[in-house]
CSV table of C-alpha atoms in Angstrom, one decimal:
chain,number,residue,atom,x,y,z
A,161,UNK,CA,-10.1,-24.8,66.2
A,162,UNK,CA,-13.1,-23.2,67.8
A,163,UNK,CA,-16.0,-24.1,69.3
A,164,UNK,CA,-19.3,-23.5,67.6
A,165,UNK,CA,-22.7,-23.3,69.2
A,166,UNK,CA,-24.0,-26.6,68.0
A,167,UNK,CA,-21.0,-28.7,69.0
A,168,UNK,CA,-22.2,-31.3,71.9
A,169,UNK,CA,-20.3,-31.8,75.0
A,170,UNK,CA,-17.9,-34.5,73.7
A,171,UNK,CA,-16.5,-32.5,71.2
A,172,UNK,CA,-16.4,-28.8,73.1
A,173,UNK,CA,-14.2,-31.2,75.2
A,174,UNK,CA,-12.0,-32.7,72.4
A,175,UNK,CA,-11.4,-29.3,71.3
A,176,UNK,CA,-10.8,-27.9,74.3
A,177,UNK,CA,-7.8,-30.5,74.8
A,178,UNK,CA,-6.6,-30.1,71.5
A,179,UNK,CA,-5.9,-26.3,72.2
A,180,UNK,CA,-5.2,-26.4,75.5
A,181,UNK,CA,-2.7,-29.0,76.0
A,182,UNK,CA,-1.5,-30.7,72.8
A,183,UNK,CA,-1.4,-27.3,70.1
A,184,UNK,CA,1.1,-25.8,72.5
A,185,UNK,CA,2.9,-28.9,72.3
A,186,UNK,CA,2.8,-29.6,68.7
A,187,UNK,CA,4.0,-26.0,67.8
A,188,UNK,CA,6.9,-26.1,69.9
A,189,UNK,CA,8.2,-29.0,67.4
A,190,UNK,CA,7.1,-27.0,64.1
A,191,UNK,CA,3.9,-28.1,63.8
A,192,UNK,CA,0.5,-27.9,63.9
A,193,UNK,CA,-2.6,-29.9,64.8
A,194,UNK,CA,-6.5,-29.4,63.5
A,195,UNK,CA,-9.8,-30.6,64.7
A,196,UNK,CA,-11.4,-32.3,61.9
A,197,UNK,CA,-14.1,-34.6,63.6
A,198,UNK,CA,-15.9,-37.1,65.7
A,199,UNK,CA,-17.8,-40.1,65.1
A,200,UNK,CA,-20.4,-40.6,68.0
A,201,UNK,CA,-20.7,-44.3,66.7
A,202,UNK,CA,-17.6,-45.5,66.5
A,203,UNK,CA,-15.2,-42.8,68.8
A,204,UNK,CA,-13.1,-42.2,66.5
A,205,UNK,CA,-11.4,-38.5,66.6
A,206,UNK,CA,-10.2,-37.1,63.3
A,207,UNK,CA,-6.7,-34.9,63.4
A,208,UNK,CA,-4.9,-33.3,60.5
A,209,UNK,CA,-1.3,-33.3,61.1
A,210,UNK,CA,0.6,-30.1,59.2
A,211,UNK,CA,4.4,-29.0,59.0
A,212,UNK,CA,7.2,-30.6,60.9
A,213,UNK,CA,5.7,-33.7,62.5
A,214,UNK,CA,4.6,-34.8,59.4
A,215,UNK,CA,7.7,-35.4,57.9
A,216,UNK,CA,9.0,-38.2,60.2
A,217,UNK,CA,6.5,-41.2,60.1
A,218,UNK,CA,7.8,-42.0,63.7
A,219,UNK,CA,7.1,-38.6,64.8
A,220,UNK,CA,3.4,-38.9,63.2
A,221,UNK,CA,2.8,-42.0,65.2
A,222,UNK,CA,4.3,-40.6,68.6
A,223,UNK,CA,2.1,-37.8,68.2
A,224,UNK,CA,-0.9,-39.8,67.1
A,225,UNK,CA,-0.2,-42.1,70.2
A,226,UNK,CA,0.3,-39.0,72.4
A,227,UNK,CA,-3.1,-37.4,71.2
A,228,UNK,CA,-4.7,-40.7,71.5
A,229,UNK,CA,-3.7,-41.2,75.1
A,230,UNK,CA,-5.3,-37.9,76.4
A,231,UNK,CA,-7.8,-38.1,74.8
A,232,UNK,CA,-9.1,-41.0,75.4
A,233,UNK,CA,-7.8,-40.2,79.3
A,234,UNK,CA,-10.0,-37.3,79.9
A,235,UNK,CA,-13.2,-38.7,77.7
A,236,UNK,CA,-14.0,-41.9,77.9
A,237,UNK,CA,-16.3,-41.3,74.5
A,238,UNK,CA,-13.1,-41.2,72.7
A,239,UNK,CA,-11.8,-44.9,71.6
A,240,UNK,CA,-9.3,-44.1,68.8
A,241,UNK,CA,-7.5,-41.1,66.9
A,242,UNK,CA,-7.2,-40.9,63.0
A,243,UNK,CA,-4.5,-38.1,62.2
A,244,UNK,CA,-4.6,-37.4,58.9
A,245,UNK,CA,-1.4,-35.6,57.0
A,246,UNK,CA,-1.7,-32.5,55.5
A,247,UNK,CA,-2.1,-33.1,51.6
A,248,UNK,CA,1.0,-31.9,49.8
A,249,UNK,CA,-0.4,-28.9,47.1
A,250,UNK,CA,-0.5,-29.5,43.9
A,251,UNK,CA,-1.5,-27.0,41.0
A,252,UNK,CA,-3.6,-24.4,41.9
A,253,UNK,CA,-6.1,-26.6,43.3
């Protein structure tokens, strides 16, 4: 996740979090967690989900809830978190 020129504040921020304090986290368990976006209209943070804590739906939640929770503690643009799961591949694509 990095943080590009033309991001605004709110997202520098969400990606800032997401690397500092919830990656760590996530990678301890197996996993892994990727910006994927932000809606200014309706606050809504976008997450992929890849490798361990995908498997368990309760784990997916827990983390969603967790990712949700900071979020939306240290921004107050933030009003919800979407965390997609990693697509399984199929083919060559």
């Amino acid at each position: 996740t990095t943080i590009l020129d033309d991001d605004d504040e709110v997202v520098a921020m969400i990606k800032e979090l997401l690397e500092a304090r919830i990656r760590p986290a996530v990678q301890e368990d197996g996993g892994d967690i990727r910006y994927v976006g932000f809606d200014e209209n309706t606050g809504m943070v976008t997450v992929q989900l890849a490798g361990s804590c995908v498997g368990g739906p309760s784990s997916a939640v827990t983390l969603k809830q967790g990712v949700e929770n900071m979020l939306m503690h240290y921004i107050p643009e933030v009003t919800a978190v979407e965390a997609l799961e990693e697509e399984a591949e199929e083919g060559d694509g």
